[in-house]
């Protein structure tokens, strides 16, 4: 499933290079690692509590917008429900495509924003602007 999720993100890469950010990366890096190996991708990862020096420290509830300038795609894997509206707002503010992979069978907490449910091979996730 994670390979399928990463493939979908890669299929949305329309620029060369495509600038991507994973928000609230935590300790799961399989998707990031796959995307980071691609030639046409520039990728960063952010988290409020970075677990290694390659993660940029940022609080999504009060984001440093300079970090997210000129991004093409933002994605997040299993972000807590209370953070989802902040991630959506960031994508809207920066006019960036958004892909959120929630916990299994979890609905998205989008407040007034409607995200589209996508199924790609064995992966299910929500998108905005994609």
Short mmCIF file of N, CA, C and O in Angstrom, two decimals:
data_model
loop_
_atom_site.label_atom_id
_atom_site.label_comp_id
_atom_site.label_asym_id
_atom_site.label_seq_id
_atom_site.Cartn_x
_atom_site.Cartn_y
_atom_site.Cartn_z
N UNK A 1 0.80 -1.20 0.00
CA UNK A 1 0.00 0.00 0.00
C UNK A 1 0.85 1.27 0.00
O UNK A 1 0.54 2.22 -0.69
N UNK A 2 1.94 1.29 0.76
CA UNK A 2 2.77 2.50 0.83
C UNK A 2 3.45 2.77 -0.50
O UNK A 2 3.61 3.92 -0.88
N UNK A 3 3.84 1.72 -1.18
CA UNK A 3 4.42 1.88 -2.51
C UNK A 3 3.40 2.52 -3.45
O UNK A 3 3.73 3.44 -4.20
N UNK A 4 2.15 2.08 -3.37
CA UNK A 4 1.09 2.66 -4.20
C UNK A 4 0.86 4.13 -3.86
O UNK A 4 0.67 4.96 -4.76
N UNK A 5 0.86 4.45 -2.59
CA UNK A 5 0.69 5.84 -2.15
C UNK A 5 1.81 6.71 -2.71
O UNK A 5 1.58 7.78 -3.27
N UNK A 6 3.04 6.24 -2.58
CA UNK A 6 4.19 6.98 -3.09
C UNK A 6 4.13 7.12 -4.62
O UNK A 6 4.44 8.17 -5.17
N UNK A 7 3.71 6.06 -5.30
CA UNK A 7 3.58 6.11 -6.76
C UNK A 7 2.55 7.17 -7.17
O UNK A 7 2.75 7.88 -8.16
N UNK A 8 1.44 7.26 -6.44
CA UNK A 8 0.43 8.27 -6.76
C UNK A 8 1.01 9.66 -6.62
O UNK A 8 0.83 10.51 -7.49
N UNK A 9 1.71 9.92 -5.53
CA UNK A 9 2.33 11.23 -5.34
C UNK A 9 3.26 11.52 -6.51
O UNK A 9 3.22 12.60 -7.10
N UNK A 10 4.07 10.57 -6.85
CA UNK A 10 5.01 10.73 -7.96
C UNK A 10 4.27 11.00 -9.28
O UNK A 10 4.71 11.80 -10.10
N UNK A 11 3.12 10.38 -9.45
CA UNK A 11 2.35 10.60 -10.68
C UNK A 11 1.79 12.01 -10.78
O UNK A 11 1.39 12.45 -11.85
N UNK A 12 1.74 12.73 -9.69
CA UNK A 12 1.25 14.11 -9.66
C UNK A 12 2.38 15.11 -9.90
O UNK A 12 2.15 16.31 -9.93
N UNK A 13 3.59 14.64 -10.05
CA UNK A 13 4.74 15.51 -10.27
C UNK A 13 4.73 16.00 -11.71
O UNK A 13 5.04 15.24 -12.63
N UNK A 14 4.35 17.24 -11.89
CA UNK A 14 4.23 17.81 -13.23
C UNK A 14 5.39 18.71 -13.60
O UNK A 14 5.59 19.01 -14.76
N UNK A 15 6.15 19.16 -12.61
CA UNK A 15 7.28 20.04 -12.86
C UNK A 15 8.57 19.24 -12.68
O UNK A 15 8.59 18.19 -12.04
N UNK A 16 9.64 19.75 -13.22
CA UNK A 16 10.93 19.13 -13.03
C UNK A 16 11.92 20.18 -12.56
O UNK A 16 12.34 20.99 -13.36
N UNK A 17 12.25 20.22 -11.31
CA UNK A 17 11.84 19.29 -10.27
C UNK A 17 10.49 19.70 -9.66
O UNK A 17 10.09 20.86 -9.72
N UNK A 18 9.82 18.75 -9.07
CA UNK A 18 8.61 18.99 -8.28
C UNK A 18 9.03 19.14 -6.83
O UNK A 18 9.78 18.31 -6.32
N UNK A 19 8.56 20.20 -6.19
CA UNK A 19 8.89 20.46 -4.78
C UNK A 19 7.78 19.89 -3.90
O UNK A 19 6.63 20.27 -4.04
N UNK A 20 8.16 19.00 -3.00
CA UNK A 20 7.22 18.28 -2.15
C UNK A 20 7.61 18.44 -0.68
O UNK A 20 8.80 18.51 -0.36
N UNK A 21 6.60 18.45 0.19
CA UNK A 21 6.84 18.46 1.63
C UNK A 21 5.96 17.43 2.31
O UNK A 21 4.76 17.36 2.04
N UNK A 22 6.56 16.64 3.18
CA UNK A 22 5.79 15.77 4.06
C UNK A 22 5.66 16.48 5.40
O UNK A 22 6.66 16.88 6.00
N UNK A 23 4.43 16.65 5.86
CA UNK A 23 4.15 17.33 7.12
C UNK A 23 3.86 16.30 8.21
O UNK A 23 3.16 15.32 7.97
N UNK A 24 4.38 16.57 9.41
CA UNK A 24 4.19 15.69 10.57
C UNK A 24 4.76 14.31 10.28
O UNK A 24 4.11 13.29 10.43
N UNK A 25 6.02 14.29 9.88
CA UNK A 25 6.65 13.06 9.40
C UNK A 25 6.80 12.00 10.47
O UNK A 25 6.73 10.82 10.17
N UNK A 26 6.99 12.37 11.70
CA UNK A 26 7.17 11.35 12.74
C UNK A 26 8.36 10.46 12.45
O UNK A 26 9.39 10.91 11.97
N UNK A 27 8.20 9.16 12.68
CA UNK A 27 9.31 8.22 12.49
C UNK A 27 9.14 7.32 11.28
O UNK A 27 10.01 6.54 10.95
N UNK A 28 8.00 7.42 10.61
CA UNK A 28 7.74 6.59 9.43
C UNK A 28 8.27 7.31 8.20
O UNK A 28 7.80 8.39 7.84
N UNK A 29 9.27 6.74 7.52
CA UNK A 29 9.92 7.44 6.41
C UNK A 29 9.87 6.69 5.09
O UNK A 29 10.51 7.10 4.13
N UNK A 30 9.12 5.62 5.00
CA UNK A 30 9.13 4.78 3.80
C UNK A 30 8.71 5.57 2.55
O UNK A 30 9.36 5.46 1.50
N UNK A 31 7.66 6.35 2.63
CA UNK A 31 7.20 7.13 1.48
C UNK A 31 8.21 8.22 1.15
O UNK A 31 8.59 8.41 -0.01
N UNK A 32 8.68 8.93 2.17
CA UNK A 32 9.68 9.97 1.96
C UNK A 32 10.92 9.38 1.29
O UNK A 32 11.44 9.95 0.33
N UNK A 33 11.40 8.26 1.78
CA UNK A 33 12.61 7.65 1.23
C UNK A 33 12.43 7.30 -0.25
O UNK A 33 13.33 7.54 -1.07
N UNK A 34 11.27 6.76 -0.60
CA UNK A 34 11.00 6.42 -2.00
C UNK A 34 11.01 7.68 -2.87
O UNK A 34 11.65 7.72 -3.93
N UNK A 35 10.31 8.71 -2.43
CA UNK A 35 10.24 9.95 -3.22
C UNK A 35 11.60 10.64 -3.30
O UNK A 35 11.96 11.21 -4.33
N UNK A 36 12.35 10.58 -2.23
CA UNK A 36 13.66 11.23 -2.18
C UNK A 36 14.65 10.61 -3.16
O UNK A 36 15.61 11.26 -3.58
N UNK A 37 14.43 9.36 -3.55
CA UNK A 37 15.30 8.68 -4.52
C UNK A 37 15.02 9.08 -5.97
O UNK A 37 15.80 8.76 -6.86
N UNK A 38 13.92 9.78 -6.22
CA UNK A 38 13.52 10.12 -7.58
C UNK A 38 14.29 11.35 -8.06
O UNK A 38 14.53 12.29 -7.31
N UNK A 39 14.65 11.36 -9.34
CA UNK A 39 15.46 12.43 -9.90
C UNK A 39 14.71 13.76 -10.02
O UNK A 39 15.29 14.81 -9.91
N UNK A 40 13.42 13.70 -10.25
CA UNK A 40 12.67 14.93 -10.52
C UNK A 40 11.98 15.48 -9.28
O UNK A 40 11.05 16.28 -9.40
N UNK A 41 12.44 15.09 -8.09
CA UNK A 41 11.77 15.49 -6.85
C UNK A 41 12.77 16.19 -5.92
O UNK A 41 13.88 15.71 -5.70
N UNK A 42 12.33 17.34 -5.38
CA UNK A 42 13.01 17.99 -4.26
C UNK A 42 12.05 17.87 -3.09
O UNK A 42 10.91 18.33 -3.18
N UNK A 43 12.47 17.23 -2.01
CA UNK A 43 11.54 16.94 -0.92
C UNK A 43 12.12 17.35 0.42
O UNK A 43 13.33 17.19 0.66
N UNK A 44 11.24 17.89 1.26
CA UNK A 44 11.59 18.22 2.63
C UNK A 44 10.57 17.56 3.55
O UNK A 44 9.50 17.14 3.10
N UNK A 45 10.90 17.48 4.82
CA UNK A 45 9.96 16.95 5.80
C UNK A 45 9.97 17.84 7.03
O UNK A 45 11.01 18.38 7.41
N UNK A 46 8.77 18.02 7.62
CA UNK A 46 8.63 18.86 8.79
C UNK A 46 7.91 18.11 9.90
O UNK A 46 7.12 17.21 9.65
N UNK A 47 8.18 18.53 11.12
CA UNK A 47 7.51 17.96 12.29
C UNK A 47 7.74 18.91 13.46
O UNK A 47 8.76 19.62 13.50
N UNK A 48 6.83 18.91 14.41
CA UNK A 48 6.99 19.76 15.59
C UNK A 48 8.11 19.24 16.50
O UNK A 48 8.74 19.99 17.22
N UNK A 49 8.34 17.93 16.45
CA UNK A 49 9.40 17.30 17.25
C UNK A 49 10.28 16.45 16.35
O UNK A 49 10.11 15.23 16.26
N UNK A 50 11.21 17.08 15.64
CA UNK A 50 12.06 16.32 14.70
C UNK A 50 12.81 15.20 15.40
O UNK A 50 13.33 15.37 16.51
N UNK A 51 12.86 14.05 14.73
CA UNK A 51 13.57 12.91 15.31
C UNK A 51 14.95 12.73 14.70
O UNK A 51 15.69 11.84 15.10
N UNK A 52 15.30 13.55 13.72
CA UNK A 52 16.65 13.55 13.16
C UNK A 52 16.91 14.91 12.51
O UNK A 52 15.99 15.67 12.26
N UNK A 53 18.17 15.23 12.26
CA UNK A 53 18.53 16.57 11.75
C UNK A 53 17.98 16.90 10.35
O UNK A 53 17.95 18.07 9.98
N UNK A 54 17.53 15.90 9.62
CA UNK A 54 17.00 16.17 8.28
C UNK A 54 15.57 16.70 8.31
O UNK A 54 15.04 17.13 7.29
N UNK A 55 14.93 16.65 9.47
CA UNK A 55 13.55 17.11 9.62
C UNK A 55 13.56 18.57 10.07
O UNK A 55 14.24 18.93 11.04
N UNK A 56 12.80 19.41 9.37
CA UNK A 56 12.70 20.82 9.72
C UNK A 56 11.66 20.98 10.83
O UNK A 56 10.53 20.50 10.69
N UNK A 57 12.03 21.65 11.89
CA UNK A 57 11.10 21.86 13.00
C UNK A 57 10.10 22.95 12.61
O UNK A 57 10.49 24.05 12.22
N UNK A 58 8.80 22.60 12.70
CA UNK A 58 7.75 23.57 12.44
C UNK A 58 6.48 23.13 13.14
O UNK A 58 6.17 21.94 13.19
N UNK A 59 5.76 24.10 13.66
CA UNK A 59 4.47 23.86 14.31
C UNK A 59 3.38 24.18 13.29
O UNK A 59 3.16 25.34 12.96
N UNK A 60 2.71 23.17 12.81
CA UNK A 60 1.71 23.34 11.75
C UNK A 60 0.53 24.21 12.21
O UNK A 60 -0.17 24.78 11.38
N UNK A 61 0.32 24.33 13.52
CA UNK A 61 -0.77 25.18 14.01
C UNK A 61 -0.41 26.66 13.88
O UNK A 61 -1.29 27.52 13.92
N UNK A 62 0.87 26.95 13.73
CA UNK A 62 1.37 28.31 13.49
C UNK A 62 2.59 28.19 12.58
O UNK A 62 3.72 28.41 13.00
N UNK A 63 2.35 27.83 11.31
CA UNK A 63 3.47 27.47 10.43
C UNK A 63 4.32 28.66 10.01
O UNK A 63 3.84 29.79 9.87
N UNK A 64 5.59 28.37 9.79
CA UNK A 64 6.51 29.33 9.19
C UNK A 64 6.29 29.22 7.67
O UNK A 64 6.79 28.28 7.04
N UNK A 65 5.55 30.14 7.10
CA UNK A 65 5.17 30.04 5.69
C UNK A 65 6.36 30.05 4.74
O UNK A 65 6.26 29.53 3.63
N UNK A 66 7.50 30.59 5.17
CA UNK A 66 8.69 30.59 4.30
C UNK A 66 9.13 29.16 3.96
O UNK A 66 9.63 28.91 2.88
N UNK A 67 8.93 28.24 4.89
CA UNK A 67 9.31 26.84 4.66
C UNK A 67 8.52 26.27 3.48
O UNK A 67 9.03 25.46 2.71
N UNK A 68 7.28 26.71 3.33
CA UNK A 68 6.35 26.10 2.38
C UNK A 68 6.19 26.90 1.08
O UNK A 68 5.34 26.58 0.27
N UNK A 69 7.02 27.91 0.89
CA UNK A 69 6.96 28.70 -0.34
C UNK A 69 7.34 27.84 -1.55
O UNK A 69 8.26 27.03 -1.49
N UNK A 70 6.64 28.05 -2.62
CA UNK A 70 6.95 27.42 -3.91
C UNK A 70 6.87 25.89 -3.90
O UNK A 70 7.54 25.24 -4.69
N UNK A 71 6.07 25.33 -3.01
CA UNK A 71 5.85 23.89 -3.03
C UNK A 71 4.82 23.55 -4.09
O UNK A 71 3.95 24.36 -4.41
N UNK A 72 4.91 22.35 -4.61
CA UNK A 72 3.92 21.86 -5.56
C UNK A 72 2.95 20.89 -4.90
O UNK A 72 1.77 20.84 -5.24
N UNK A 73 3.45 20.09 -3.95
CA UNK A 73 2.64 19.07 -3.29
C UNK A 73 2.99 19.03 -1.81
O UNK A 73 4.17 19.03 -1.44
N UNK A 74 1.95 18.97 -0.98
CA UNK A 74 2.10 18.69 0.44
C UNK A 74 1.39 17.37 0.69
O UNK A 74 0.29 17.14 0.17
N UNK A 75 2.01 16.51 1.48
CA UNK A 75 1.31 15.29 1.89
C UNK A 75 1.57 15.03 3.36
O UNK A 75 2.54 15.52 3.94
N UNK A 76 0.67 14.27 3.95
CA UNK A 76 0.81 13.89 5.34
C UNK A 76 0.23 12.49 5.53
O UNK A 76 -0.82 12.17 4.96
N UNK A 77 0.93 11.70 6.32
CA UNK A 77 0.51 10.32 6.57
C UNK A 77 0.03 10.20 8.01
O UNK A 77 0.78 10.48 8.95
N UNK A 78 -1.21 9.83 8.16
CA UNK A 78 -1.86 9.62 9.45
C UNK A 78 -1.72 10.80 10.40
O UNK A 78 -1.39 10.61 11.58
N UNK A 79 -1.98 12.01 9.91
CA UNK A 79 -1.91 13.14 10.85
C UNK A 79 -3.08 13.07 11.83
O UNK A 79 -4.18 12.64 11.46
N UNK A 80 -2.87 13.48 13.07
CA UNK A 80 -3.97 13.49 14.02
C UNK A 80 -5.12 14.37 13.51
O UNK A 80 -4.90 15.38 12.83
N UNK A 81 -6.32 13.97 13.84
CA UNK A 81 -7.51 14.68 13.38
C UNK A 81 -7.47 16.16 13.70
O UNK A 81 -7.88 17.00 12.90
N UNK A 82 -6.96 16.51 14.87
CA UNK A 82 -6.93 17.93 15.26
C UNK A 82 -5.94 18.75 14.44
O UNK A 82 -6.06 19.97 14.36
N UNK A 83 -4.98 18.10 13.78
CA UNK A 83 -4.02 18.83 12.93
C UNK A 83 -4.48 18.95 11.48
O UNK A 83 -3.99 19.80 10.73
N UNK A 84 -5.41 18.12 11.07
CA UNK A 84 -5.84 18.10 9.67
C UNK A 84 -6.34 19.45 9.17
O UNK A 84 -5.96 19.87 8.07
N UNK A 85 -7.17 20.20 9.92
CA UNK A 85 -7.60 21.51 9.42
C UNK A 85 -6.43 22.47 9.20
O UNK A 85 -6.45 23.27 8.26
N UNK A 86 -5.40 22.38 10.03
CA UNK A 86 -4.24 23.25 9.87
C UNK A 86 -3.46 22.90 8.60
O UNK A 86 -2.96 23.78 7.90
N UNK A 87 -3.34 21.61 8.32
CA UNK A 87 -2.65 21.17 7.11
C UNK A 87 -3.43 21.63 5.87
O UNK A 87 -2.85 22.12 4.90
N UNK A 88 -4.74 21.48 5.93
CA UNK A 88 -5.59 21.93 4.81
C UNK A 88 -5.46 23.44 4.62
O UNK A 88 -5.30 23.92 3.49
N UNK A 89 -5.51 24.19 5.71
CA UNK A 89 -5.37 25.65 5.61
C UNK A 89 -4.02 26.04 5.01
O UNK A 89 -3.94 26.98 4.22
N UNK A 90 -2.97 25.34 5.39
CA UNK A 90 -1.65 25.63 4.82
C UNK A 90 -1.64 25.40 3.31
O UNK A 90 -1.13 26.22 2.56
N UNK A 91 -2.23 24.30 2.87
CA UNK A 91 -2.29 24.02 1.43
C UNK A 91 -3.08 25.11 0.70
O UNK A 91 -2.71 25.53 -0.39
N UNK A 92 -4.16 25.57 1.31
CA UNK A 92 -4.96 26.63 0.69
C UNK A 92 -4.19 27.94 0.65
O UNK A 92 -4.18 28.64 -0.37
N UNK A 93 -3.51 28.29 1.74
CA UNK A 93 -2.74 29.54 1.80
C UNK A 93 -1.60 29.56 0.79
O UNK A 93 -1.27 30.60 0.24
N UNK A 94 -0.98 28.41 0.58
CA UNK A 94 0.18 28.34 -0.31
C UNK A 94 -0.19 27.87 -1.71
O UNK A 94 0.70 27.70 -2.54
N UNK A 95 -1.49 27.66 -1.95
CA UNK A 95 -1.97 27.20 -3.25
C UNK A 95 -1.20 25.96 -3.71
O UNK A 95 -0.64 25.91 -4.80
N UNK A 96 -1.17 24.97 -2.82
CA UNK A 96 -0.41 23.75 -3.03
C UNK A 96 -1.35 22.55 -3.07
O UNK A 96 -2.31 22.48 -2.31
N UNK A 97 -1.07 21.59 -3.93
CA UNK A 97 -1.83 20.34 -3.96
C UNK A 97 -1.61 19.62 -2.63
O UNK A 97 -0.51 19.65 -2.08
N UNK A 98 -2.67 18.95 -2.16
CA UNK A 98 -2.60 18.29 -0.86
C UNK A 98 -3.07 16.84 -0.96
O UNK A 98 -4.08 16.55 -1.61
N UNK A 99 -2.33 15.96 -0.29
CA UNK A 99 -2.70 14.55 -0.21
C UNK A 99 -2.56 14.13 1.25
O UNK A 99 -1.48 14.28 1.85
N UNK A 100 -3.66 13.63 1.84
CA UNK A 100 -3.64 13.18 3.23
C UNK A 100 -4.04 11.71 3.27
O UNK A 100 -5.09 11.33 2.78
N UNK A 101 -3.19 10.91 3.89
CA UNK A 101 -3.47 9.50 4.13
C UNK A 101 -3.84 9.36 5.60
O UNK A 101 -2.97 9.37 6.47
N UNK A 102 -5.15 9.25 5.91
CA UNK A 102 -5.54 9.13 7.31
C UNK A 102 -5.35 7.71 7.83
O UNK A 102 -5.01 6.80 7.07
N UNK A 103 -5.59 7.56 9.12
CA UNK A 103 -5.64 6.21 9.68
C UNK A 103 -6.73 5.43 8.96
O UNK A 103 -7.68 6.01 8.43
N UNK A 104 -6.63 4.14 8.96
CA UNK A 104 -7.59 3.27 8.30
C UNK A 104 -9.01 3.61 8.74
O UNK A 104 -9.29 3.71 9.92
N UNK A 105 -9.90 3.83 7.78
CA UNK A 105 -11.32 4.12 8.00
C UNK A 105 -11.60 5.42 8.73
O UNK A 105 -12.67 5.62 9.26
N UNK A 106 -10.63 6.32 8.80
CA UNK A 106 -10.85 7.60 9.45
C UNK A 106 -11.31 8.63 8.41
O UNK A 106 -10.77 8.70 7.31
N UNK A 107 -12.31 9.42 8.77
CA UNK A 107 -12.72 10.53 7.92
C UNK A 107 -11.78 11.70 8.15
O UNK A 107 -11.14 11.81 9.20
N UNK A 108 -11.73 12.60 7.18
CA UNK A 108 -10.89 13.79 7.29
C UNK A 108 -11.65 14.88 8.04
O UNK A 108 -12.83 15.12 7.78
N UNK A 109 -10.95 15.56 8.91
CA UNK A 109 -11.49 16.69 9.65
C UNK A 109 -11.18 17.95 8.84
O UNK A 109 -10.25 18.68 9.13
N UNK A 110 -11.98 18.19 7.81
CA UNK A 110 -11.73 19.30 6.91
C UNK A 110 -12.49 20.57 7.22
O UNK A 110 -12.41 21.53 6.49
N UNK A 111 -13.26 20.56 8.31
CA UNK A 111 -14.12 21.69 8.66
C UNK A 111 -15.02 21.99 7.48
O UNK A 111 -15.82 21.18 7.09
N UNK A 112 -14.85 23.15 6.84
CA UNK A 112 -15.72 23.54 5.73
C UNK A 112 -15.15 23.20 4.36
O UNK A 112 -15.72 23.58 3.34
N UNK A 113 -13.99 22.55 4.33
CA UNK A 113 -13.33 22.23 3.06
C UNK A 113 -13.59 20.76 2.73
O UNK A 113 -13.38 19.88 3.55
N UNK A 114 -14.06 20.52 1.53
CA UNK A 114 -14.36 19.17 1.08
C UNK A 114 -13.16 18.60 0.32
O UNK A 114 -12.75 19.15 -0.70
N UNK A 115 -12.61 17.52 0.83
CA UNK A 115 -11.53 16.83 0.14
C UNK A 115 -12.11 15.64 -0.61
O UNK A 115 -13.16 15.13 -0.24
N UNK A 116 -11.43 15.24 -1.65
CA UNK A 116 -11.91 14.15 -2.49
C UNK A 116 -11.23 12.85 -2.09
O UNK A 116 -10.00 12.78 -1.97
N UNK A 117 -12.04 11.81 -1.88
CA UNK A 117 -11.50 10.49 -1.57
C UNK A 117 -11.00 9.85 -2.86
O UNK A 117 -11.71 9.80 -3.86
N UNK A 118 -9.75 9.39 -2.85
CA UNK A 118 -9.15 8.73 -4.01
C UNK A 118 -8.74 7.32 -3.62
O UNK A 118 -8.28 7.08 -2.51
N UNK A 119 -8.88 6.43 -4.56
CA UNK A 119 -8.37 5.07 -4.43
C UNK A 119 -7.39 4.86 -5.58
O UNK A 119 -7.76 5.05 -6.74
N UNK A 120 -6.19 4.51 -5.24
CA UNK A 120 -5.15 4.25 -6.24
C UNK A 120 -4.52 2.90 -5.90
O UNK A 120 -3.84 2.77 -4.88
N UNK A 121 -4.79 1.95 -6.75
CA UNK A 121 -4.34 0.57 -6.51
C UNK A 121 -4.81 0.15 -5.12
O UNK A 121 -6.00 0.12 -4.86
N UNK A 122 -3.89 -0.12 -4.19
CA UNK A 122 -4.29 -0.58 -2.86
C UNK A 122 -4.30 0.55 -1.82
O UNK A 122 -4.48 0.29 -0.63
N UNK A 123 -4.12 1.78 -2.25
CA UNK A 123 -4.06 2.91 -1.32
C UNK A 123 -5.31 3.77 -1.42
O UNK A 123 -5.82 4.01 -2.52
N UNK A 124 -5.79 4.23 -0.27
CA UNK A 124 -6.91 5.16 -0.20
C UNK A 124 -6.46 6.40 0.57
O UNK A 124 -5.77 6.27 1.60
N UNK A 125 -6.85 7.57 0.08
CA UNK A 125 -6.41 8.81 0.69
C UNK A 125 -7.29 9.94 0.21
O UNK A 125 -8.15 9.74 -0.66
N UNK A 126 -7.10 11.12 0.76
CA UNK A 126 -7.89 12.30 0.38
C UNK A 126 -7.00 13.31 -0.31
O UNK A 126 -5.82 13.44 0.01
N UNK A 127 -7.60 14.03 -1.27
CA UNK A 127 -6.83 15.02 -2.02
C UNK A 127 -7.57 16.36 -2.08
O UNK A 127 -8.79 16.41 -1.95
N UNK A 128 -6.81 17.39 -2.31
CA UNK A 128 -7.31 18.73 -2.53
C UNK A 128 -6.46 19.34 -3.63
O UNK A 128 -5.24 19.39 -3.51
N UNK A 129 -7.09 19.72 -4.71
CA UNK A 129 -6.35 20.35 -5.81
C UNK A 129 -5.55 19.39 -6.65
O UNK A 129 -4.71 19.80 -7.44
N UNK A 130 -5.75 18.10 -6.46
CA UNK A 130 -4.97 17.10 -7.20
C UNK A 130 -5.89 16.40 -8.20
O UNK A 130 -6.94 15.95 -7.88
#
